[in-house]
Coordinates of C-alpha atoms in Angstrom, one line a residue:
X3 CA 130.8 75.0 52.3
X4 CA 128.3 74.8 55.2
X5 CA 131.1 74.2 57.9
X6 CA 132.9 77.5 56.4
X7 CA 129.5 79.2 56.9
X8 CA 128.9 78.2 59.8
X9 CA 132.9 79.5 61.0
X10 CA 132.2 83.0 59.8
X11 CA 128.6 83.1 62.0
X12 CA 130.3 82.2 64.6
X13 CA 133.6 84.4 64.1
X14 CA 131.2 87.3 63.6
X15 CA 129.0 86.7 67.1
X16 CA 132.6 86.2 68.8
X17 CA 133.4 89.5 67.5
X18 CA 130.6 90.9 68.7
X19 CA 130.3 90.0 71.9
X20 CA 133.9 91.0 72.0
X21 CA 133.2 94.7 70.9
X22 CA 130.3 94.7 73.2
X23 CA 132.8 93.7 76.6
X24 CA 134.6 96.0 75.2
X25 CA 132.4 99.0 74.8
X26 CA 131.4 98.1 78.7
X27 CA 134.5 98.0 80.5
X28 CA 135.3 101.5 78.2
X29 CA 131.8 102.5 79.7
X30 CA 132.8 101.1 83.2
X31 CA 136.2 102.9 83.2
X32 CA 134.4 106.4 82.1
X33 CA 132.1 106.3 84.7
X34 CA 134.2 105.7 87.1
X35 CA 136.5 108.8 85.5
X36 CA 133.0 111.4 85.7
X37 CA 132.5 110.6 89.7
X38 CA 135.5 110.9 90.4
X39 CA 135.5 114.3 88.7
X40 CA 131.5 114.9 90.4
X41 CA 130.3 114.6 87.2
X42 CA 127.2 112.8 87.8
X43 CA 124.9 113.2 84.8
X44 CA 127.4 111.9 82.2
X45 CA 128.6 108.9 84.7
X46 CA 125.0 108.3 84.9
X47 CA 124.9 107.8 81.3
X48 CA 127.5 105.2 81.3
X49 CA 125.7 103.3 83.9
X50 CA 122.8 103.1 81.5
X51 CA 124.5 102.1 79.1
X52 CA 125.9 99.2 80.6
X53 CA 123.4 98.0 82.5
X54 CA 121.8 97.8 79.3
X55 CA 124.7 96.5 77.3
X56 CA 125.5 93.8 80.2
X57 CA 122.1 93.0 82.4
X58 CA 124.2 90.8 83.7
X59 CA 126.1 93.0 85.9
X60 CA 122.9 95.0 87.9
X61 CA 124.3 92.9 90.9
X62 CA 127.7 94.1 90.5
X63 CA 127.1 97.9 89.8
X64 CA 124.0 98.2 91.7
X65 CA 125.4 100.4 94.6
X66 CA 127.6 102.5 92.7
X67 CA 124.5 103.1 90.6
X68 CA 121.9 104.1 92.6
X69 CA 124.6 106.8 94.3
X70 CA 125.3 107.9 91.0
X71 CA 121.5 108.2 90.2
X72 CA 120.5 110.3 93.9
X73 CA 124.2 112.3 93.2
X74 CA 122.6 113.5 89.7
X75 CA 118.9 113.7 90.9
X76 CA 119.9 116.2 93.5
X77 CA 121.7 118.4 90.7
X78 CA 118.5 117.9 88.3
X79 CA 116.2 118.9 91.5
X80 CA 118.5 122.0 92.2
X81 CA 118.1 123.3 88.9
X82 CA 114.6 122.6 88.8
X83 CA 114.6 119.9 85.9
X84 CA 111.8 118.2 87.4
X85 CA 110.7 116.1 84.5
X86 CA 114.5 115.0 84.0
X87 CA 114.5 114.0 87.3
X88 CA 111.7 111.9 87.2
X89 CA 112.8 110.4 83.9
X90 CA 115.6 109.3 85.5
X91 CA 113.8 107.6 88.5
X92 CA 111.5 105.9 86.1
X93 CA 114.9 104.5 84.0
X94 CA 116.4 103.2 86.6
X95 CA 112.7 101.2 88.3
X96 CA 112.7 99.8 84.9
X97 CA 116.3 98.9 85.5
X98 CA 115.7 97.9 89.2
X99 CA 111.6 97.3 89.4
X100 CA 111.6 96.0 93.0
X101 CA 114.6 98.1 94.6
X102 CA 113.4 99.9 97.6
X103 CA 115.8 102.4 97.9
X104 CA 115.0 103.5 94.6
X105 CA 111.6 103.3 95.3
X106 CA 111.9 105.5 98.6
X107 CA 114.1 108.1 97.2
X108 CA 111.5 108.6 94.3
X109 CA 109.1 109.2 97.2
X110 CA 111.0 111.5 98.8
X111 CA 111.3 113.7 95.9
X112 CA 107.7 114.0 95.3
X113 CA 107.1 114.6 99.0
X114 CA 108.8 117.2 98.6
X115 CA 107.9 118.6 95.4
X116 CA 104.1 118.4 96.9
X117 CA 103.0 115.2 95.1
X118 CA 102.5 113.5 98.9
X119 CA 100.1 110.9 97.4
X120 CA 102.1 109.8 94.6
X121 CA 104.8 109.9 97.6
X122 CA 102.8 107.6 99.6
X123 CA 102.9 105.4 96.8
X124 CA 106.1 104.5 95.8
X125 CA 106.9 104.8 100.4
X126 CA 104.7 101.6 100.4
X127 CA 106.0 100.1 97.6
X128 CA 109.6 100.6 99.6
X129 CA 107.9 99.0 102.8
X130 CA 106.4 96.3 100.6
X131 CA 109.6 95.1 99.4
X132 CA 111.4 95.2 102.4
X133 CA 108.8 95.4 105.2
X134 CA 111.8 95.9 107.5
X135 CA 113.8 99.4 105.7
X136 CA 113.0 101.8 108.7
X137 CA 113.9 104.9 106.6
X138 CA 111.0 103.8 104.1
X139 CA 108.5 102.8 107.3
X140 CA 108.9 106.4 108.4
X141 CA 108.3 108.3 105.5
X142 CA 105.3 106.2 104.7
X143 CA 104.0 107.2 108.3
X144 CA 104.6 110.7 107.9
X145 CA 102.7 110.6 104.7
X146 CA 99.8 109.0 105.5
X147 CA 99.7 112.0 108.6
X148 CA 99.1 114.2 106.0
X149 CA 96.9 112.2 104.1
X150 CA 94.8 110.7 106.1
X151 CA 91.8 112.9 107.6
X152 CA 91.7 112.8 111.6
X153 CA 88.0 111.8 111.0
X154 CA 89.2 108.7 109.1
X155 CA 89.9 107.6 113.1
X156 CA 87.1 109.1 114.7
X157 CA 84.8 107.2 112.3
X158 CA 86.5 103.8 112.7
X159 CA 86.3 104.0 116.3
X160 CA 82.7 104.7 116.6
X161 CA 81.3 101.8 117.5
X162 CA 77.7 102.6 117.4
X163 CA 78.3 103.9 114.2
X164 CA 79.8 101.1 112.6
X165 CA 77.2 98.7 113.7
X166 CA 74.1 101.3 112.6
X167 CA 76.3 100.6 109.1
X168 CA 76.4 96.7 109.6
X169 CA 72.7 96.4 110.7
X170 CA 71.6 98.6 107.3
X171 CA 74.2 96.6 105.1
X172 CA 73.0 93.3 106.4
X173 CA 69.1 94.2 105.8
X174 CA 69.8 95.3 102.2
X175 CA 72.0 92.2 101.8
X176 CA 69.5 90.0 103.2
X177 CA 66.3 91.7 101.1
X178 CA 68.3 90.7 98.0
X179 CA 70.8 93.1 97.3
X180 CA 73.6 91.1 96.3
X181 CA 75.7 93.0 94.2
X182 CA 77.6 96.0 96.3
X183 CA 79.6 99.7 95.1
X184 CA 81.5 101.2 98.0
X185 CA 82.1 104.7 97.2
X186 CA 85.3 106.3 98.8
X187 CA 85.9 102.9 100.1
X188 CA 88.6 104.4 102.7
X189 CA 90.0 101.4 105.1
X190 CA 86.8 99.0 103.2
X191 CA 84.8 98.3 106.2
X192 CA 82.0 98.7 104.2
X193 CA 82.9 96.5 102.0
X194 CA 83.6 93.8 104.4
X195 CA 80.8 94.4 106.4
X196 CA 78.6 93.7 102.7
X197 CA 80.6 90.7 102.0
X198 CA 80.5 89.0 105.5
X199 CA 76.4 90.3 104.9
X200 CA 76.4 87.6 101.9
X201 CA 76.8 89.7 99.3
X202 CA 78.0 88.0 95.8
X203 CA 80.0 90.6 94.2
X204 CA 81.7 93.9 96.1
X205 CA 83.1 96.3 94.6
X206 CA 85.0 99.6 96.2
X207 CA 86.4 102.9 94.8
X208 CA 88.4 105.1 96.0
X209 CA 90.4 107.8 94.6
X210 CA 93.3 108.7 97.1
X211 CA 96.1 106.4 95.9
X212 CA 97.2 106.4 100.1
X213 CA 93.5 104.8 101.4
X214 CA 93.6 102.3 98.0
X215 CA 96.5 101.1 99.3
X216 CA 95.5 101.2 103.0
X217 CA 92.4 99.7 101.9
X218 CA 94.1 96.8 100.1
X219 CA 96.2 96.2 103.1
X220 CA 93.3 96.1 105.4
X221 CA 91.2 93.6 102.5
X222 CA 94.1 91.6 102.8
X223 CA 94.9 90.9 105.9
X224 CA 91.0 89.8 106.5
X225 CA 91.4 87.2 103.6
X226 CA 88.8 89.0 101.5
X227 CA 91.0 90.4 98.7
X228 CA 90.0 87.6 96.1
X229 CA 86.3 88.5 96.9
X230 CA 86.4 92.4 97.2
X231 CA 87.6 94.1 94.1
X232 CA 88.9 97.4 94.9
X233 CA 89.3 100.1 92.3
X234 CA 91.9 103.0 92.5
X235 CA 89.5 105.6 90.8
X236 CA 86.4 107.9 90.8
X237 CA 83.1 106.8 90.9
X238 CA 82.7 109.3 88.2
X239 CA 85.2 107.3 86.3
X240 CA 83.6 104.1 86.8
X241 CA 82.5 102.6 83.1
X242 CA 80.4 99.1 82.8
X243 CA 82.0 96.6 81.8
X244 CA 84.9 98.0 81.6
X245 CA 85.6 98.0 85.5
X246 CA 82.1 96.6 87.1
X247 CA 80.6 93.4 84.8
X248 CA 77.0 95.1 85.1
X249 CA 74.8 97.6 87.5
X250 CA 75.1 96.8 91.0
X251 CA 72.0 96.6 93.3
X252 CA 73.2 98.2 96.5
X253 CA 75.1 101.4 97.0
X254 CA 77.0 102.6 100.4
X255 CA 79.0 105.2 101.5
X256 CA 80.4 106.1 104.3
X257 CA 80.6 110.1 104.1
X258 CA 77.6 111.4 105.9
X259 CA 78.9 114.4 107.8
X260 CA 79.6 118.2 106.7
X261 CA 82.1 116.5 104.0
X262 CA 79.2 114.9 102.1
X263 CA 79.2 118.3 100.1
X264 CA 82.8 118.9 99.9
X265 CA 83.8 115.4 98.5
X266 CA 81.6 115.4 95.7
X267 CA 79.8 112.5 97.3
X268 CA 76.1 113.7 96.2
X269 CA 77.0 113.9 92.3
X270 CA 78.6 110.4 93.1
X271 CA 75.6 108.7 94.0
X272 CA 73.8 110.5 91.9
X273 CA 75.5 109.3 88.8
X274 CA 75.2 105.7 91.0
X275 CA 71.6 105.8 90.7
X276 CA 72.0 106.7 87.3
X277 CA 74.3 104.3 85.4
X278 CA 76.1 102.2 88.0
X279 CA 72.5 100.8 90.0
X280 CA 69.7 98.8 89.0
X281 CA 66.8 100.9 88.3
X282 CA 63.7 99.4 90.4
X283 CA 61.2 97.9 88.6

């Protein structure tokens, strides 16, 4: 009785799997059928379905795929289905997490729908993946033209500037200020300069997705990013503990021109003072 039992569970998974390489090749065959007739939602359709039925064939269909998905993107963008669009983009990155032409062509559309930071985002995922895809390098370059403020470069290259920073960083460090908040961290020289100061625990905000990213690049590449923790929002948005294990002692910033008003900088600190720093005694 068992072994009969045991013959009908497995005639029934045979079956299955049967119907289910069947249902794919039908799928296959259809999709092929739409692009050859330009019809690149519905062959997009049977692509999802079979990558989903058979995982086991994103190697195989991977190309045909993502000309499928930028074929039926362009259509959704023409008619101004933006949300469609980007639901599609975000089906097929969970399809293909770490494909950086899926990546850069996600950026592209948001570039040019006006979303250049979320742009910027996805161009340096594209870069990350494949540091060597020149059509992602590029748009992430033209990007971070329009992102990044000329002043960003004016302020990094002052060196008389910097060093007034260092000197006041290292005093406060050195007086016993050894917890840090960078505000609008941008590349994180602050940051660096208050960990290379001594301090214990540095943190840095910043809100533009484009100088987070910078900024962990920059982190990185001076072997601090274990001992910086850099956070992609708003000091505003800041909670304790949720982001920062308790009030920090020292707080810099490294807006002090005409943009100090403009940026929001002064309610920043403020709320700093108020719930982020220890109150003197």
């Amino acid at each position: 009785m068992l072994n009969s039992n045991a013959k009908l569970h497995t005639n029934h998974r045979g079956g299955r799997e049967a119907s289910r390489r069947e249902l794919v090749s039908r799928s296959l065959q259809s999709a092929q059928h739409c692009l050859e007739n330009q019809d690149f939602g519905t062959a997009y359709a049977h692509y999802l379905l079979v990558l989903n039925l058979a995982p086991e064939l994103k190697t195989t269909v991977k190309e045909t795929f993502q000309f499928t998905l930028f074929k039926w993107a362009e259509e959704l963008d023409s008619l101004a289905r933006i949300q469609d669009l980007f639901n599609c983009y975000e089906q097929a990155l969970e399809l293909y997490p770490n494909d950086e032409v899926i990546c850069n062509s996600m950026g592209e559309h948001l570039f040019r729908m006006g979303f250049r930071d979320e742009a910027a985002g996805y161009f340096h995922k594209a870069v990350k993946l494949n540091p060597d895809f020149a059509d992602a390098k590029e748009n992430f370059y033209r990007v971070a033209n329009w992102l990044v403020e000329r002043w960003h470069f004016i302020m990094l290259n002052d060196g008389r500037r910097n060093l007034t920073y260092l000197r006041a960083i290292e005093s406060a460090v050195h007086s016993g200020s050894k917890s840090v908040l960078d505000i609008g961290t941008g590349t994180g020289i602050l940051s660096m300069f208050a960990k290379k100061a001594g301090a214990s625990f540095v943190y840095a905000c910043e809100l533009s997705k484009t100088m987070y990213e910078l900024a962990r690049d920059v982190v990185a590449a001076n072997n601090m990013e274990r001992e910086i923790k850099l956070l992609h929002l708003k000091s505003l948005d800041i909670e304790i503990p949720k982001h920062i294990p308790e009030r920090v002692s020292l707080v810099v910033t490294e807006t002090v021109d005409a943009g100090l008003f403009g940026e929001g900088i002064v309610e920043s600190l403020i709320h700093a003072w108020e719930h982020l720093l220890l109150q003197p005694k």
